[in-house]
Coordinates of C-alpha atoms and ligand atoms in Angstrom, one line a residue:
M398 CA 17.2 15.6 -2.9
A399 CA 14.3 18.0 -2.2
A400 CA 15.4 20.9 -4.4
D401 CA 13.0 22.0 -7.1
L402 CA 10.2 19.6 -6.2
S403 CA 6.5 20.2 -7.0
P404 CA 4.4 20.9 -3.8
I405 CA 3.0 17.4 -3.8
D406 CA 6.4 15.8 -4.2
K407 CA 7.7 18.1 -1.4
A408 CA 4.9 16.7 0.9
K409 CA 5.7 13.0 -0.1
F410 CA 9.4 13.6 0.4
A411 CA 8.9 15.2 3.8
A412 CA 6.8 12.2 5.0
A413 CA 9.4 9.7 3.5
R414 CA 12.4 11.6 5.0
R415 CA 10.8 11.5 8.5
A416 CA 9.8 7.8 8.2
V417 CA 13.3 6.6 7.5
D418 CA 14.4 8.1 10.9
F419 CA 12.6 5.1 12.4
V420 CA 15.0 2.7 10.6
E421 CA 17.9 1.6 12.7
D422 CA 21.1 -0.2 11.9
G423 CA 20.6 -3.9 11.1
M424 CA 16.9 -3.7 10.6
R425 CA 14.9 -5.8 8.1
V426 CA 12.7 -3.3 6.3
G427 CA 9.6 -3.8 4.1
L428 CA 9.7 -1.5 1.2
G429 CA 6.4 -0.3 -0.1
T430 CA 5.3 0.6 -3.6
G431 CA 4.2 3.8 -5.3
S432 CA 5.5 7.3 -5.7
T433 CA 5.6 8.1 -2.0
A434 CA 7.3 4.8 -1.2
A435 CA 9.8 5.5 -3.9
W436 CA 10.9 8.7 -2.0
M437 CA 11.4 6.5 1.1
V438 CA 13.6 4.1 -0.8
R439 CA 15.7 7.0 -2.1
C440 CA 16.0 8.4 1.4
L441 CA 17.1 5.0 2.7
G442 CA 19.7 4.9 -0.1
E443 CA 21.0 8.3 1.0
R444 CA 21.4 7.1 4.6
I445 CA 23.2 4.0 3.4
R446 CA 25.6 6.2 1.4
D447 CA 26.0 9.0 3.9
E448 CA 25.9 7.2 7.3
G449 CA 26.9 3.6 6.3
L450 CA 23.4 2.4 7.6
Q451 CA 23.2 -1.4 7.3
L452 CA 19.8 -2.8 6.4
I453 CA 18.1 -5.6 4.5
G454 CA 15.1 -4.6 2.3
V455 CA 12.2 -6.7 1.3
P456 CA 10.4 -5.0 -1.7
T457 CA 6.7 -5.3 -2.4
S458 CA 7.0 -5.1 -6.2
T459 CA 9.5 -5.6 -9.0
R460 CA 9.4 -1.7 -9.4
T461 CA 10.5 -1.2 -5.9
A462 CA 13.1 -4.0 -6.0
D463 CA 14.7 -2.3 -9.1
L464 CA 14.8 1.1 -7.4
A465 CA 16.1 -0.4 -4.1
R466 CA 19.0 -2.1 -5.9
Q467 CA 19.8 1.1 -7.8
V468 CA 20.2 3.1 -4.5
G469 CA 22.3 0.4 -2.8
I470 CA 19.8 -1.4 -0.7
K471 CA 20.5 -5.1 -0.1
V472 CA 17.3 -6.8 -1.4
V473 CA 16.2 -10.2 -0.2
A474 CA 12.9 -12.2 -0.5
L475 CA 10.5 -12.2 2.5
D476 CA 11.1 -15.9 3.1
E477 CA 14.8 -15.1 3.5
A478 CA 14.2 -12.3 5.9
K479 CA 11.5 -14.3 7.6
W480 CA 10.2 -11.4 9.7
L481 CA 10.6 -7.7 9.4
D482 CA 11.2 -4.9 11.9
I483 CA 9.4 -2.3 10.0
T484 CA 7.5 -1.7 6.8
I485 CA 7.1 1.7 5.3
D486 CA 4.6 2.2 2.5
G487 CA 2.2 4.6 0.9
A488 CA -1.6 4.4 0.9
D489 CA -4.5 5.6 -1.2
E490 CA -6.7 6.5 1.8
F491 CA -6.5 6.3 5.6
D492 CA -9.3 6.9 8.1
P493 CA -9.2 8.1 11.7
D494 CA -8.6 4.4 12.9
L495 CA -5.6 4.2 10.6
N496 CA -7.4 1.7 8.4
L497 CA -6.3 1.9 4.8
V498 CA -7.2 1.5 1.2
K499 CA -4.2 0.4 -0.8
G500 CA -3.5 -1.1 -4.2
G501 CA -3.7 1.9 -6.4
G502 CA -0.4 0.8 -7.8
G503 CA -1.5 -2.8 -8.1
A504 CA 0.9 -4.2 -5.5
L505 CA -1.6 -4.8 -2.7
L506 CA -1.0 -8.5 -2.3
Q507 CA 2.7 -8.3 -1.6
E508 CA 2.2 -5.1 0.3
K509 CA -0.3 -6.8 2.7
I510 CA 1.8 -9.9 3.1
V511 CA 4.9 -7.8 3.9
A512 CA 3.2 -5.4 6.2
T513 CA 1.6 -8.2 8.1
A514 CA 5.0 -9.9 8.6
S515 CA 6.4 -6.7 10.2
D516 CA 6.6 -5.6 13.8
Q517 CA 5.3 -2.2 12.7
M518 CA 3.9 -0.6 9.6
I519 CA 4.4 3.1 8.9
V520 CA 2.3 4.7 6.2
I521 CA 3.7 7.9 4.5
T522 CA 1.3 10.1 2.7
D523 CA 0.3 13.7 1.8
A524 CA -2.8 15.2 3.4
S525 CA -5.0 14.4 0.4
K526 CA -5.2 10.7 1.5
E527 CA -7.0 11.5 4.8
V528 CA -10.7 10.6 4.8
N529 CA -13.4 10.2 7.4
H530 CA -14.8 7.2 5.7
L531 CA -12.9 4.9 3.3
G532 CA -14.3 4.3 -0.1
A533 CA -14.0 7.4 -2.3
F534 CA -10.9 5.8 -3.8
P535 CA -11.9 2.7 -5.7
L536 CA -11.1 -0.4 -3.7
P537 CA -8.8 -2.8 -5.5
V538 CA -9.5 -6.5 -5.3
E539 CA -6.9 -9.0 -6.7
V540 CA -8.6 -11.9 -8.4
V541 CA -7.2 -15.0 -10.2
P542 CA -7.6 -14.8 -14.0
F543 CA -9.3 -18.2 -14.1
G544 CA -13.0 -17.4 -14.1
W545 CA -12.5 -13.8 -13.3
Q546 CA -15.8 -12.7 -14.7
V547 CA -17.7 -15.1 -12.5
T548 CA -15.6 -13.8 -9.5
R549 CA -16.6 -10.3 -10.5
A550 CA -20.3 -11.3 -10.6
L551 CA -20.0 -12.8 -7.2
I552 CA -18.4 -9.7 -5.8
E553 CA -21.2 -7.6 -7.3
E554 CA -23.8 -9.9 -5.7
L555 CA -22.0 -9.6 -2.4
L556 CA -22.0 -5.8 -2.6
D557 CA -25.8 -5.8 -2.8
S558 CA -25.9 -6.8 0.9
M559 CA -23.1 -4.6 2.0
D560 CA -23.2 -1.1 3.6
V561 CA -21.7 0.7 0.7
M562 CA -22.9 3.7 -1.3
G563 CA -21.8 2.7 -4.8
R564 CA -21.8 -0.8 -6.4
Q565 CA -20.0 -0.4 -9.8
T566 CA -17.0 -2.6 -10.5
S567 CA -14.4 -2.3 -13.3
L568 CA -11.5 -4.6 -14.5
R569 CA -8.3 -2.6 -14.3
L570 CA -6.7 -2.3 -17.7
N571 CA -3.2 -1.7 -19.0
G572 CA -4.0 -0.2 -22.4
Q573 CA -6.5 -2.6 -24.0
Q574 CA -5.4 -5.6 -21.9
P575 CA -6.1 -6.5 -18.3
F576 CA -3.6 -5.1 -15.9
V577 CA -1.6 -8.1 -14.5
T578 CA -0.1 -8.0 -11.0
D579 CA 3.4 -9.2 -10.1
E580 CA 1.7 -12.4 -9.0
G581 CA 0.0 -12.9 -12.4
N582 CA -3.5 -11.9 -11.2
Y583 CA -6.1 -9.3 -12.3
I584 CA -7.5 -6.4 -10.4
V585 CA -11.2 -5.6 -10.1
D586 CA -11.7 -2.0 -8.8
L587 CA -14.8 -1.5 -6.6
H588 CA -16.4 2.0 -6.9
L589 CA -18.1 2.1 -3.5
N590 CA -17.9 5.9 -2.6
R591 CA -18.3 5.1 1.0
I592 CA -17.6 1.9 3.0
G593 CA -19.8 1.7 6.1
N594 CA -18.0 -1.3 7.6
P595 CA -14.5 -1.8 6.2
R596 CA -13.7 -4.7 8.6
Q597 CA -16.7 -6.7 7.5
L598 CA -16.2 -6.0 3.8
A599 CA -12.5 -7.1 4.0
L600 CA -13.5 -10.4 5.6
V601 CA -16.3 -11.3 3.3
L602 CA -14.6 -10.3 0.1
N603 CA -11.8 -12.8 0.8
Q604 CA -14.4 -15.6 1.2
I605 CA -15.1 -15.6 -2.5
P606 CA -12.9 -18.4 -4.0
G607 CA -11.5 -16.4 -6.9
V608 CA -10.5 -13.4 -4.7
V609 CA -6.9 -13.5 -3.7
E610 CA -6.8 -10.4 -1.5
N611 CA -8.4 -7.0 -1.2
G612 CA -6.9 -3.5 -0.6
L613 CA -8.5 -2.9 2.8
F614 CA -5.7 -2.9 5.4
I615 CA -7.5 -3.2 8.8
D616 CA -5.5 -3.0 12.0
I617 CA -2.3 -3.3 10.2
C618 CA -1.0 0.3 10.1
D619 CA 0.6 1.6 13.3
K620 CA 1.5 5.1 12.4
V621 CA 0.7 7.5 9.6
I622 CA 3.2 10.3 8.7
I623 CA 1.5 13.1 6.8
G624 CA 3.8 15.3 4.8
G625 CA 2.9 18.9 4.2
T626 CA 3.6 21.0 1.1
D627 CA 5.6 23.3 3.4
G628 CA 7.9 20.4 4.3
K629 CA 6.5 19.9 7.8
V630 CA 5.1 16.5 9.0
E631 CA 2.3 15.4 11.3
I632 CA 2.3 12.0 12.9
R633 CA -0.8 10.0 13.8
D634 CA -0.7 6.8 15.8
Ligands
LIG1874 C1 0.5 0.5 -4.5 C2 -0.1 1.3 -3.3 C3 0.5 2.7 -3.1 O1 1.1 2.7 -1.8 C4 -0.6 3.6 -3.1 O2 -1.3 3.5 -4.4 C5 -0.1 5.1 -3.0 O3 0.7 5.4 -4.1 P1 1.3 6.9 -4.2 O4 2.3 7.0 -3.1 O5 1.9 6.9 -5.6 O6 0.2 7.8 -4.1 O7 -0.9 0.8 -2.5 O8 -0.2 -0.7 -4.6

């Protein structure tokens, strides 16, 4: 599977390949979303085919569900699985405390629900996602379409009192139209550059009524597997 990959895909593949070693027979597995998570889904498919591995997958997006079915993973809804042994997902940033920014692919809500309903969350990334302070990557906030402009204004007002370096916000677009998540919501991206207190920001953002969830994953990730372009991996936990 790894033949002829670009250096970045080689790194993502290396992290994904190592992460699926943590999946054991009979496990209920949360399947993340994004290009790195897609490698993990393919690697799981390979283990099912080659080793007869048995597992149940709970995808975090329709994209991932489609891919999982294609590679032979039995897909069920979270409510059917009830609780998961492990979730493996990508991230847009991770810091030294293994706090994350996620949602670059717009799947943060299902990703957070699924990761929170898991005994452990493993994040797979390449080295470019490692930061000392979260915030260089725009922080996605999922908002309900009803009154979204008011919600955005309330977010901006809140940011005035937060320890952040930037305060711009933008509605995520899909062409000329708002990007719509799998849950039918919009995403407002916050361009903060540096988040001084991610834990506090995550809490107060969710107190705004129109906010459904934000892309800060605090104390959720247990392990980060960093793939290198040389195919080696490093594990942080
Ligand atoms: C999707 C996510 C992804 O995990 C994140 O954007 C990383 O994606 P990629 O592996 O393609 O860089 O949070 O909502």
